[in-house]
Every structure is written in C-alpha cells, then in structure tokens.
Short mmCIF file of C-alpha atoms in Angstrom, two decimals:
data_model
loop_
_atom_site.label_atom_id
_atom_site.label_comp_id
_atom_site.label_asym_id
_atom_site.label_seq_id
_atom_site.Cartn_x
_atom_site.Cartn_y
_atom_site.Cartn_z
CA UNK H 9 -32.68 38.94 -62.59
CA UNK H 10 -34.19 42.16 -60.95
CA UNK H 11 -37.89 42.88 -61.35
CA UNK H 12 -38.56 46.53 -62.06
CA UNK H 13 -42.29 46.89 -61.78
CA UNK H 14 -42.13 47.52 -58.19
CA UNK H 15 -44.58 45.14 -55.48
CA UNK H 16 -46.94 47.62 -54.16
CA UNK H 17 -47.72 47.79 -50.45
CA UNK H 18 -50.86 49.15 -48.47
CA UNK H 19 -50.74 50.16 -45.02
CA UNK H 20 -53.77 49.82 -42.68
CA UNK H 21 -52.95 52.52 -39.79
CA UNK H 22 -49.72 54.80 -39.60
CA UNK H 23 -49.96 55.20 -35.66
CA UNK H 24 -46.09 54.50 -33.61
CA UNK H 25 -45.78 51.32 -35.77
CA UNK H 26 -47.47 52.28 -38.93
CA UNK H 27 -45.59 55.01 -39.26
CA UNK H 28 -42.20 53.82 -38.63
CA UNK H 29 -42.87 50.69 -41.19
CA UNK H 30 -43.30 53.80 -43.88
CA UNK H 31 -39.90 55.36 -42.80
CA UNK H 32 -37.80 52.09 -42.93
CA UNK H 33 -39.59 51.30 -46.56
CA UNK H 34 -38.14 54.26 -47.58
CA UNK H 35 -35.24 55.10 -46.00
CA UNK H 36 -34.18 51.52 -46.74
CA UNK H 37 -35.55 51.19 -49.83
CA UNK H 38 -32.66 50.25 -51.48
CA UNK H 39 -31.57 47.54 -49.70
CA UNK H 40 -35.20 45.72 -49.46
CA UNK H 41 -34.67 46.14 -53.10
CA UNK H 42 -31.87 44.21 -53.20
CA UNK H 43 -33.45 41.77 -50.49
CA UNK H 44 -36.60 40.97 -52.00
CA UNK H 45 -35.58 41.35 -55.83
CA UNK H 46 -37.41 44.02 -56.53
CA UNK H 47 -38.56 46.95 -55.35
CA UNK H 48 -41.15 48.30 -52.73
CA UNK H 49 -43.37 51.09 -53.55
CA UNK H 50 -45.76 52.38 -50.66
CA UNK H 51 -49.11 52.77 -52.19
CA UNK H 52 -52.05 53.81 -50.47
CA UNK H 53 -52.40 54.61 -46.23
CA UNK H 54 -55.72 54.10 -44.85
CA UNK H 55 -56.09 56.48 -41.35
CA UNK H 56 -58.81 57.35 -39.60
CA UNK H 57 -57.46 61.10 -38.95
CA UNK H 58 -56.67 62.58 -42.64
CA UNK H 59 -55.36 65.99 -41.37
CA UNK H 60 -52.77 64.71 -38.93
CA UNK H 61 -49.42 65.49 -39.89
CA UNK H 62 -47.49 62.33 -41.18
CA UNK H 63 -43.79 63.28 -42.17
CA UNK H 64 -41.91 61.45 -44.74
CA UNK H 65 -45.51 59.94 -46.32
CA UNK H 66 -47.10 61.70 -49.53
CA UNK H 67 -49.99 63.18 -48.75
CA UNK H 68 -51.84 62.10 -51.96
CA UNK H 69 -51.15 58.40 -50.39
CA UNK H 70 -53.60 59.17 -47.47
CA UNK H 71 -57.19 57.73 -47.63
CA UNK H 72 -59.79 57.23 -44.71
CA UNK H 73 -61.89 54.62 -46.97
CA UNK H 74 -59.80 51.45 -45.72
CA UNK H 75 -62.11 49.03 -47.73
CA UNK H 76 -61.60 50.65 -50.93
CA UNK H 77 -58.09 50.31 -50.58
CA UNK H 78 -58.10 46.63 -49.96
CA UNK H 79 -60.42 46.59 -52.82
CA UNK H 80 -57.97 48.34 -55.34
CA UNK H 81 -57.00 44.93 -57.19
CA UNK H 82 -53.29 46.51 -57.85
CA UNK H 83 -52.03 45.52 -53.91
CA UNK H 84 -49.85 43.17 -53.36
CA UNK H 85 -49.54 43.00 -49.93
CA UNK H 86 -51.57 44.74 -47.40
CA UNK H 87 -49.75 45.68 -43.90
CA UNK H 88 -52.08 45.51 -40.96
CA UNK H 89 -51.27 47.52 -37.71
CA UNK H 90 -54.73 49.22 -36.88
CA UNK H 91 -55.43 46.54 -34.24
CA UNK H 92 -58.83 45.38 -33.00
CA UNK H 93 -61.30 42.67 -34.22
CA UNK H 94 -62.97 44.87 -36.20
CA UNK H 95 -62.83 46.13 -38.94
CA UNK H 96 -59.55 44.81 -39.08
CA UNK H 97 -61.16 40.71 -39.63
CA UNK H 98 -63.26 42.23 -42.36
CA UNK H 99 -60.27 44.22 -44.17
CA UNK H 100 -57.79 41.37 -43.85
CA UNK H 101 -60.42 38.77 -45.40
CA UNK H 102 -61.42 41.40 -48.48
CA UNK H 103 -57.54 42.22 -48.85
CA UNK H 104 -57.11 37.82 -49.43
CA UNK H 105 -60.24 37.91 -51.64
CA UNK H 106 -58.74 40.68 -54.15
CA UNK H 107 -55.22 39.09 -54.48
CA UNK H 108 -53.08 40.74 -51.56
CA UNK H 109 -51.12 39.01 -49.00
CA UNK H 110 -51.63 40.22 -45.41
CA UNK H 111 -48.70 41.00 -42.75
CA UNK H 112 -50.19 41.56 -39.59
CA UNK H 113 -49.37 42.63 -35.94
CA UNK H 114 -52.45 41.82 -34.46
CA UNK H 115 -52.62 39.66 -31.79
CA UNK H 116 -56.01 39.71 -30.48
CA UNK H 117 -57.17 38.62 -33.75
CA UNK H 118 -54.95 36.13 -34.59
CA UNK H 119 -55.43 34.31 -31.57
CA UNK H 120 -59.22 34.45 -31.70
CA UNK H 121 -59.63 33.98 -35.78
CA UNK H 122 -56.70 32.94 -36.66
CA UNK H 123 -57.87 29.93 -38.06
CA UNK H 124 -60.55 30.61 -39.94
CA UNK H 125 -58.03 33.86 -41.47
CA UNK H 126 -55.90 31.51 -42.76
CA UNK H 127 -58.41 29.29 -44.23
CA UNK H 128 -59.60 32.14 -46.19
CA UNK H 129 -55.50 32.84 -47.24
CA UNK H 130 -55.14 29.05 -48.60
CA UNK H 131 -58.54 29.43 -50.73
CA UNK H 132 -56.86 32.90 -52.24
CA UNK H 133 -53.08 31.51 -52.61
CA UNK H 134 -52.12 34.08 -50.27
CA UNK H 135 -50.06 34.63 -47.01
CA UNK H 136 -50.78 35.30 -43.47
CA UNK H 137 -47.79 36.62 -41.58
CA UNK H 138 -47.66 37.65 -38.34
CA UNK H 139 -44.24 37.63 -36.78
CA UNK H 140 -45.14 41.18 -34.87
CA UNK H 141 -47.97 39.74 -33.05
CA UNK H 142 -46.37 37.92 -30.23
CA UNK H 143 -42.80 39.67 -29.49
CA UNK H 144 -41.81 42.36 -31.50
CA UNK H 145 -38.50 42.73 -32.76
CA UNK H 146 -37.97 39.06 -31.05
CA UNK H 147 -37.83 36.28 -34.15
CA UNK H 148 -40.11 33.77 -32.10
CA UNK H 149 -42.61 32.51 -34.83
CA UNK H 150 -40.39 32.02 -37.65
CA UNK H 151 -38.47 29.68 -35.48
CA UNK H 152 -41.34 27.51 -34.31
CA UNK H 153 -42.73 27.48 -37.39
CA UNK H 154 -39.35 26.40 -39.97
CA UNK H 155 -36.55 26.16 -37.72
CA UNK H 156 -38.32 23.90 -35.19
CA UNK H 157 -40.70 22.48 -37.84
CA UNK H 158 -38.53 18.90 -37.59
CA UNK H 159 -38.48 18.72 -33.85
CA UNK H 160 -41.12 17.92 -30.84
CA UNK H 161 -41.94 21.09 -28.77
CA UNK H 162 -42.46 20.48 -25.55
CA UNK H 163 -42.98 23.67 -23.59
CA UNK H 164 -43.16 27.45 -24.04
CA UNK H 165 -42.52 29.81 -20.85
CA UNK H 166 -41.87 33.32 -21.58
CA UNK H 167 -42.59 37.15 -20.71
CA UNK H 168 -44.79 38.12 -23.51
CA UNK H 169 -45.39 41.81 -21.97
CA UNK H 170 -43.43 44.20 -21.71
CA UNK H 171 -45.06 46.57 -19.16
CA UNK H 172 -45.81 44.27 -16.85
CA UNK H 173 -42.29 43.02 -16.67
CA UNK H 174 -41.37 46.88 -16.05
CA UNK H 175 -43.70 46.61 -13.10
CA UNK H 176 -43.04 43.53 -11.64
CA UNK H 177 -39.10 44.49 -12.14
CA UNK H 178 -39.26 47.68 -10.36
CA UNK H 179 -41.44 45.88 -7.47
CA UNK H 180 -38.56 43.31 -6.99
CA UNK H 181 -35.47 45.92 -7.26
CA UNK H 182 -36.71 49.25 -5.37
CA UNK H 183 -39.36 47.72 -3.12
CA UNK H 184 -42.29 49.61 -4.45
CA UNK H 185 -45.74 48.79 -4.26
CA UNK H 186 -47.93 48.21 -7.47
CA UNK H 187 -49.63 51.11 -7.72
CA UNK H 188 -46.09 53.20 -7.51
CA UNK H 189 -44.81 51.20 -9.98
CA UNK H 190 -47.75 51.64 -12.70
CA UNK H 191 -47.25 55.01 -12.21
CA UNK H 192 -44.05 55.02 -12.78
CA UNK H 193 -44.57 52.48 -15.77
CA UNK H 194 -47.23 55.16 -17.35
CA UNK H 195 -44.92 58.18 -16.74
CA UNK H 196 -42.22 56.45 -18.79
CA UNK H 197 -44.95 55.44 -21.50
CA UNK H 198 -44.39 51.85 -21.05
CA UNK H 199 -47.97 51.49 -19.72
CA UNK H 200 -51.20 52.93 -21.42
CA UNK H 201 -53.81 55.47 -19.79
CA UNK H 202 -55.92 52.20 -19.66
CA UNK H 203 -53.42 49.47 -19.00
CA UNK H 204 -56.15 46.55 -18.34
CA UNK H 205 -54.95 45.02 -21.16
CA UNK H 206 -51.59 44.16 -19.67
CA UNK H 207 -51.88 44.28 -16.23
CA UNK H 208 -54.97 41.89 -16.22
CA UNK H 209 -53.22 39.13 -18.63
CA UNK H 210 -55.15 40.09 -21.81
CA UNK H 211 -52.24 40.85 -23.80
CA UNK H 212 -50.06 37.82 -23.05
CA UNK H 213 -52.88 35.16 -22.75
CA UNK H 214 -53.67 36.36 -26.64
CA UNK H 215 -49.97 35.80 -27.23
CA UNK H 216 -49.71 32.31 -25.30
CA UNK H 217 -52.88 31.47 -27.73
CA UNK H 218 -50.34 31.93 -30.90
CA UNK H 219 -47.41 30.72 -29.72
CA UNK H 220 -49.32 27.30 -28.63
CA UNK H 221 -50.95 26.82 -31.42
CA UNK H 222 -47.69 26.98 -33.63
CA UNK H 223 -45.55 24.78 -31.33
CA UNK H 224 -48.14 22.40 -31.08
CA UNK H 225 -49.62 22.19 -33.96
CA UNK H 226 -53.01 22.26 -32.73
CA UNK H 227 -56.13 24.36 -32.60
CA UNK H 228 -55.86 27.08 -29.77
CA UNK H 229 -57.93 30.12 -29.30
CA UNK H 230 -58.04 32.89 -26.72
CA UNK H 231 -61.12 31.59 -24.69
CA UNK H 232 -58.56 28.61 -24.21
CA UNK H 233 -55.99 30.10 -22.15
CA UNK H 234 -56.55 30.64 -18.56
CA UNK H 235 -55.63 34.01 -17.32
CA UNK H 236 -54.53 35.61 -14.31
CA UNK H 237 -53.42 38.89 -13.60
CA UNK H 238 -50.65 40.51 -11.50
CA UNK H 239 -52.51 43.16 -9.96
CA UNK H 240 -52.80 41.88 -6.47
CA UNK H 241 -48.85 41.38 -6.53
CA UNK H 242 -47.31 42.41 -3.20
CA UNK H 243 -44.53 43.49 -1.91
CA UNK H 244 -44.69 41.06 0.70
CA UNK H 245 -45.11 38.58 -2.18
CA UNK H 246 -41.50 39.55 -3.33
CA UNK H 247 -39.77 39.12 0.42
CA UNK H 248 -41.33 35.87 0.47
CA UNK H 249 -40.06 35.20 -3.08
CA UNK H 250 -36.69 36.06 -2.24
CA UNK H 251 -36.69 34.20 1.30
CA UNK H 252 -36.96 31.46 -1.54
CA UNK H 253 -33.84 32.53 -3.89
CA UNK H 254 -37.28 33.37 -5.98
CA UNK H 255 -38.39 36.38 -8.36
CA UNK H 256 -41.98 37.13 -9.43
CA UNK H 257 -42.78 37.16 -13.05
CA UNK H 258 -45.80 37.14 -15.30
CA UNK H 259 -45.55 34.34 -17.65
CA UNK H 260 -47.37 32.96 -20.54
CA UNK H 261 -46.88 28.84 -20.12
CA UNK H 262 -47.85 26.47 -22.87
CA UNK H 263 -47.14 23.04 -22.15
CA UNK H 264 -47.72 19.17 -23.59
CA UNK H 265 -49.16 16.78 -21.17
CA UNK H 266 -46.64 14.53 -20.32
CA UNK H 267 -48.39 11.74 -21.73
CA UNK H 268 -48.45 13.95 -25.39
CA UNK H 269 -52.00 13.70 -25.57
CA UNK H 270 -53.28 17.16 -24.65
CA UNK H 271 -52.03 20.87 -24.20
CA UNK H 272 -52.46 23.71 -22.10
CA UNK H 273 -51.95 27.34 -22.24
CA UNK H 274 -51.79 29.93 -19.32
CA UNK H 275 -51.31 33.08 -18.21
CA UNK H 276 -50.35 33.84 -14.17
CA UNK H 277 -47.54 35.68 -12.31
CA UNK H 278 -45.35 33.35 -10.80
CA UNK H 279 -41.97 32.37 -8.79
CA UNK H 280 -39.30 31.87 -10.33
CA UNK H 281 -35.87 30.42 -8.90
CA UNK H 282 -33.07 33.33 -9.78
CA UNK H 283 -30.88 30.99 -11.60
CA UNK H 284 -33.91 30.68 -13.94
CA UNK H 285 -32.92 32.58 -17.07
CA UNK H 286 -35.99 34.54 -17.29
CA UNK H 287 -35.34 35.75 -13.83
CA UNK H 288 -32.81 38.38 -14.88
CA UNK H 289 -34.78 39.67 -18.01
CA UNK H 290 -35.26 43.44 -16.66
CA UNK H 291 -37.20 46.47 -17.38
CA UNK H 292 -39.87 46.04 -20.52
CA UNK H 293 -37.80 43.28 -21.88
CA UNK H 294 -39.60 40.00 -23.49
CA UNK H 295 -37.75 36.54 -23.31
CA UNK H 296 -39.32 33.39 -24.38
CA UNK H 297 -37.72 29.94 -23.15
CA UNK H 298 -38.65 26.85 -25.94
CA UNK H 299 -37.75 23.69 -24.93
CA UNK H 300 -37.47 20.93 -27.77
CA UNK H 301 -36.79 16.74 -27.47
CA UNK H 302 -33.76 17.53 -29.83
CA UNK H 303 -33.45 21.21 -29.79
CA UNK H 304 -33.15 21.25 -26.14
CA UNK H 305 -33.66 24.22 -24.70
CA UNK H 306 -33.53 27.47 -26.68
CA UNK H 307 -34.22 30.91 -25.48
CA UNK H 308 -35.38 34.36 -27.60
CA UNK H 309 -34.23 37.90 -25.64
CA UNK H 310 -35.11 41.49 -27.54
CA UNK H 311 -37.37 44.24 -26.70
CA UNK H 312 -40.89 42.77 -27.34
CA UNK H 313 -42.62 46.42 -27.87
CA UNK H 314 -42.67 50.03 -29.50
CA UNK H 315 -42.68 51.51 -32.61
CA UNK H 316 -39.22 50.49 -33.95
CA UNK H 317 -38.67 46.87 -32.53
CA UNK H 318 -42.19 45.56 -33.97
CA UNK H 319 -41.89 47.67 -37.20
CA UNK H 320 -38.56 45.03 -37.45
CA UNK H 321 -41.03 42.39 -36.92
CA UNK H 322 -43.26 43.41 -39.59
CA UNK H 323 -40.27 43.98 -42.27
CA UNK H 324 -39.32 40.91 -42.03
CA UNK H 325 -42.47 39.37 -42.40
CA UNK H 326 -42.97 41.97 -45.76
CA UNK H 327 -39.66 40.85 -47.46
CA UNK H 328 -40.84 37.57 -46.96
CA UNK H 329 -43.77 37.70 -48.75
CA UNK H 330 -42.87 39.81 -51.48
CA UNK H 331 -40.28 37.27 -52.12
CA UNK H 332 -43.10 34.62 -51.94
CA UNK H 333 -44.63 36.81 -54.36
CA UNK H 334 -41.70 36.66 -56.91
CA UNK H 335 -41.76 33.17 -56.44
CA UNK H 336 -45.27 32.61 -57.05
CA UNK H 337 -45.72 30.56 -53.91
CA UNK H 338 -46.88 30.86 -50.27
CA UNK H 339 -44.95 30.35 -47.46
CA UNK H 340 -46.08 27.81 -44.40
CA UNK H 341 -49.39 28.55 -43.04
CA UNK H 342 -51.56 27.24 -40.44
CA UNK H 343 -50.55 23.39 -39.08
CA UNK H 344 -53.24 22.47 -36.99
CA UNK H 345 -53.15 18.23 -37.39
CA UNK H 346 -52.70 17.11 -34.18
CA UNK H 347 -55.84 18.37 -33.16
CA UNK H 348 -55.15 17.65 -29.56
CA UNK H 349 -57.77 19.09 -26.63
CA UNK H 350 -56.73 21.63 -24.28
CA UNK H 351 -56.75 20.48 -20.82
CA UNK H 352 -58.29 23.22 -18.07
CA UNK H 353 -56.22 24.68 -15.69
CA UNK H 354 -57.86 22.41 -12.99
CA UNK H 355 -55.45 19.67 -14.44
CA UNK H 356 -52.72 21.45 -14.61
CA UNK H 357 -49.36 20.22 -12.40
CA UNK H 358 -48.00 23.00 -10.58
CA UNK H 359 -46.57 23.84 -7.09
CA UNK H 360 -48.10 26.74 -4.93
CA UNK H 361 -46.71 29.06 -2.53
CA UNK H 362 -49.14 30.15 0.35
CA UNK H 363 -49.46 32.77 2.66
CA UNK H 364 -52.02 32.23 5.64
CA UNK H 365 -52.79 34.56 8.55
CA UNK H 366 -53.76 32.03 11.50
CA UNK H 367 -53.80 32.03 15.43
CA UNK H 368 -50.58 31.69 17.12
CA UNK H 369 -51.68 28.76 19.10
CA UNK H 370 -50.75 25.09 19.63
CA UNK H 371 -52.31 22.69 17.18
CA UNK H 372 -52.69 25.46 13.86
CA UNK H 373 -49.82 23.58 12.23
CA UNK H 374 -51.57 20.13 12.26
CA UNK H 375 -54.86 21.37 11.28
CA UNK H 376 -53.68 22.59 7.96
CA UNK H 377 -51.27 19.98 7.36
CA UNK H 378 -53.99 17.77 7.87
CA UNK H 379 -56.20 19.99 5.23
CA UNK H 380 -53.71 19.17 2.56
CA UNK H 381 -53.09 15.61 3.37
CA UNK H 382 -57.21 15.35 3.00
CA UNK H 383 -56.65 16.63 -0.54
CA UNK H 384 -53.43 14.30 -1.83
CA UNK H 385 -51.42 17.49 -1.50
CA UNK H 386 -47.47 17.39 -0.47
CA UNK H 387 -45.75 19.73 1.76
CA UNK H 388 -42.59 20.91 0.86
CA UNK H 389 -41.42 23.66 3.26
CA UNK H 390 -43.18 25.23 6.21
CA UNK H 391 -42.46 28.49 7.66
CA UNK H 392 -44.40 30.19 10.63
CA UNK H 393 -44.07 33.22 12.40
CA UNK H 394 -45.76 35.01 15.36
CA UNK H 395 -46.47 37.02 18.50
CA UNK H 396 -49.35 38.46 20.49
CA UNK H 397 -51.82 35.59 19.15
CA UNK H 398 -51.59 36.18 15.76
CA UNK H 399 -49.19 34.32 13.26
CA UNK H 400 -48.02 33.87 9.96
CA UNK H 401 -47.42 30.24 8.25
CA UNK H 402 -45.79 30.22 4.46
CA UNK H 403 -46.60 26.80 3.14
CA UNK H 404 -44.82 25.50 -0.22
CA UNK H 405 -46.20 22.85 -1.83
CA UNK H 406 -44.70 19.87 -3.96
CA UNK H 407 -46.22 19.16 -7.52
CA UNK H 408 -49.69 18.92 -7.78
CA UNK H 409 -52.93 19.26 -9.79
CA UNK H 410 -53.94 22.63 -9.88
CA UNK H 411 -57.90 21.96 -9.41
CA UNK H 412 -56.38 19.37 -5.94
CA UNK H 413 -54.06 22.84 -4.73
CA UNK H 414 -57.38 25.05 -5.04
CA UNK H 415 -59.51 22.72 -3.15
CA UNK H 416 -57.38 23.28 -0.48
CA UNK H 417 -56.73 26.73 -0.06
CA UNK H 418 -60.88 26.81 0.14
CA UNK H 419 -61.13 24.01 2.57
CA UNK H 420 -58.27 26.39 4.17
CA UNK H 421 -60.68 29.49 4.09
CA UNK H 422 -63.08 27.17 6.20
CA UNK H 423 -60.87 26.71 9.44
CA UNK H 424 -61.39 28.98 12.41
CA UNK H 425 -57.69 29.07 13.30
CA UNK H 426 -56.69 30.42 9.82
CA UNK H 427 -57.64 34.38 9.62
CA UNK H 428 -57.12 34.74 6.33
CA UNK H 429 -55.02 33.93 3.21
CA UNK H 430 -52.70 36.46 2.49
CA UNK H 431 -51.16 35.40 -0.47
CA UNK H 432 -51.36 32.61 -3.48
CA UNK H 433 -48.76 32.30 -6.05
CA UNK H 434 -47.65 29.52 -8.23
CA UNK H 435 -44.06 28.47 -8.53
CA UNK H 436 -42.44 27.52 -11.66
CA UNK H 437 -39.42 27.58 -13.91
CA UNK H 438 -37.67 24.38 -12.10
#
C-alpha cells in the first residue's frame, strides 16, 4: 500500500550538485513516488548565500542556520553536499542524533571519519550512504558492499579523478605539456581555479581510502594511503611510455597482500600496457577495475563528476533510504572485522621505469647494473642512447619491493657517471 504522508528531505548546500538533486526530486517526483512508496517532499535548504537566485526551489525553503535544520525533529533524511570536514562532521552527527538518515557525497570526510560517522548511525538506527563520494554517477559502492558482499576482493585499480584523467589524456593524444593541458582542463571547467586537490592526489587518495575499506573490510583512513601526484608528468614520460606499448595514468590501487594478511592503498601516476582496459578510458572519464576470487574481474565505466552524474549517485542512495525508512530498517553499514594493518608503500611490489642522464662512456652500463644487483633488484629491459659525451639509459625493472626500487634510484643519485635522473614512474596494470 502507498504511504501518503510524504518522507521529508533536507538539503545541506544547493551548489552544481545541490541544486540539481532539488530539480530531479521534483521533476521526477512522481516516479520516486512510485519507487520508494511514497512520496518525497523537499523541506528545508540550508545555504550559506540566501539572496542567490535558486530556480525551481521555494524560496520560503531557504535557511542559512544549517544546525537548526538538522535539529527540526520532522527530517527524515538529511542530503549532504556542502563538502568539507567541517561543519559538515558536526551537522551529519546532530542530523543521526535527531532521527534523520544522512546521504552524503563527501569524500574527504568519509575517508577520514568515516568510522566513527557510522558508529554514531548504528547508536541512532540510522543510515550512512555515500554512493556519490567515490565515482559519481558510477554504481561502485553498492556493488562492493551487496553484490560482492559473498566474494573475496582482491584488488581495486581505477581512475578516481576525472580532471586529471583529462590531463593526462590530452598529454598522451596531442603531445602537450602539463601546464598546456591544465589550462586547457580549467578553460573547459574540468579543473578548479585551485586544482591542488586533483592534480596533487588529494582527491583520489580520499577515494582509494573508501573504496579499500569496503572491499576489504577493514579499517582505512586517509593518512593511510600513500600519495603521489602527476604534476611532474612529462612529455618525455609519454614517448617513453609508448616506446613500451604503455599509457600514463593516475590510479588509485588498493590491494591484499598476497599472503591475505595485510592491505595497502595508493595513489601514483603510472604505466599502463594499452591492452589494459583502463588505458582507453578518455577525457574526464572514471573506470574502476575490481578483481574478485569468484567474481573475476569486473570493471565500472561512467562519468565520475559534475552536477548531474553525482546528483544520480545521490538519488539512488535517497530512494534507498527512504525505502529503509518504510521498512523500518537500516541498510548495511560499516564492515570493518578483518581488522587487517596497512602495509607502507616501502613494502609494496611494483616494477619501475627509470630515466637516467649519465656519461656516454665505457663502463656506465655496469656501474648501474651493478647498483641494482647490490639492492636484490631485477633488470628487465635496458635502453641507452647518446652522443657528444652525454647519454641517456631507460632502465625497466622486474617486480620488486618498493622501499628495495627507492634505495636504488638514491644509491643511483650517488654515482659520478649518472648526471641526473630524469624520470621515475611505476608500471602497473599487468
């Protein structure tokens, strides 16, 4: 039977994603009606700018005092898009403590409280759902947390960011240097005035923080992921890549030890072979590659940001909820019981590629092969080239431990025949 009494919904912010979460509530009203089993009424919008022209929202629905709106009592579930740690930690906790659920597309939060969040959420009997935090219109939480809730995951590799993928893309397909293609990337409004954020790994490392902790079931917070950004990304990075039937991406890697008794989480651009399916994910496009003991391997494909695509996100997550609500039940929450450590990148297997300026004389070659024999570290390919006493030498390494690949480059930096290191990626995706 249909409910009448509508489920009344709060929105926190009505910037690009706030404000298109309003419009789809109401221009598709009906059919979340029909959805959910009953219907949706929009109830109260906190902003910080009153006066701001919002079209399609009552104005009597405006307010600027956030908290008392979380306080009201009559809010069922409380929609969370004003990003941040604070006040948003704050709100979201008060919103749990006065009988509202919370959706939420806050990433930087959830990855460094998202623990403690959801504690509070089980002591209220309310949900925490936050589909929009990781890769916006992409369905990539739901599915590690039901769908692959019987299975073993073994790795996450993905692009988690949109703009530098946009960056990195136009690098690899027109040649341009970095700083043309942020330009270009900011012109088109894929990257922000400031676009630290994504361009120094922020973003994705608070996304690889999430999506570990849900695949493997263990306790993982942003000051857990290492993090590397692209910004010293080359174009001479790219020939070399494709001298190796390679592409450069950035990707957020979560992994399980091999032996299943520790994770890891990381953030770095890296080489990727072409006939890797994230190679040919273009332009601000997000993929995410799961691979599963039964599953096998799975991969998610969408546009992982703007207003529309993570409004999706958060719609989902809402008729969810409410339906949660009808039900009188919660949906699945946090499943942390593994409780395994997270290993540091030091011990971390990976292969490198690297890039050293050296003397074109006799004898370089040996020297540095000796350099990584010293350090237990295999040579896979060799490549020098030279004239007038100076030379280049491209070495690519077999599998190693990360912390065994940096001693070397340093001991490297230490030889008199080497100039300088040019270049230091990490290959992966094989």
């Amino acid at each position: 039977m249909m409910r009448t009494r509508p489920l009344k919904v709060a929105l926190l912010g009505c910037g690009v994603v706030g404000s298109e979460v309003a419009r789809i509530m109401t221009t598709h009203a009906d059919d979340l009606t029909a959805r959910i089993g009953a219907p949706v009424e929009l109830a109260g919008v906190a902003v910080r700018r009153p006066s701001k022209v919002r079209e399609g929202i009552d104005p009597s629905l405006i307010t600027t005092d956030a908290t008392a709106l979380v306080k009201r009592g009559d809010i069922d579930v409380i929609v969370e898009v004003i990003g941040g740690i604070e006040p948003a930690r704050t709100l979201i906790t008060t919103a749990f403590e006065h009988g509202a659920s919370v959706v939420s597309a806050n990433k930087a939060l959830i990855a460094q409280d998202g623990a403690a969040l959801h504690a509070v959420a089980v002591e209220h009997g309310r949900d925490l759902y936050y589909e929009a935090a990781v890769a916006g219109a992409i369905p990539l939480i739901r599915p590690l947390r039901e769908s692959l809730a019987g299975d073993k995951v073994n790795r996450v590799l993905g692009i988690v960011n949109g703009t530098t993928n946009f960056i990195l893309d136009a690098m690899d397909t027109t040649g341009a240097g970095y700083q043309e293609a942020l330009d270009e990337a900011t012109a088109l409004g894929y990257a922000e005035a400031d676009p630290t954020a994504d361009v120094e790994g922020f973003d994705a490392a608070a996304k690889a923080a999430i999506l570990a902790g849900i695949a493997f079931h263990t306790r993982v917070r942003l000051d857990d992921v290492y993090r590397e950004g692209m910004t010293e990304v080359t174009a001479a990075d790219f020939a070399s890549a494709k001298r190796m039937g390679c592409t450069i991406k950035l990707l957020a890697i979560c992994e399980r030890a091999a032996d299943g008794e520790s994770v890891t989480a990381r953030v770095h651009p890296a080489m990727i072979p072409l006939s890797h399916p994230l190679a040919s994910v273009r332009g601000a496009y997000n993929a995410v590659f799961v691979e599963a003991e039964a599953a096998g391997q799975l991969m998610f494909y969408g546009p992982g940001a703007g207003g529309s695509p993570t409004a999706s996100a958060v719609l989902g997550d809402l008729v969810a909820v409410c339906r949660n609500k009808l039900a009188e039940a919660t949906g699945p929450g946090d499943s942390a019981y593994t409780q395994l450590p997270v290993s540091s990148m030091g011990e971390v297997v990976t292969r490198y590629h690297i890039s050293l300026d050296v003397a074109d004389k006799p004898g370089v070659l040996a020297q540095v092969a000796t350099v990584f024999a010293e350090h237990g570290v295999s040579i896979d390919t060799v490549r020098q080239t030279g004239k007038d006493g100076e030379a280049s030498l491209v070495v690519v390494t077999h599998r190693a431990p990360d912390a065994a690949l940096s001693g070397t480059v340093e001991a490297l930096r230490n030889l008199d025949t080497v100039r300088g290191v040019a270049s230091i990626m990490r290959v992966e995706g094989e």
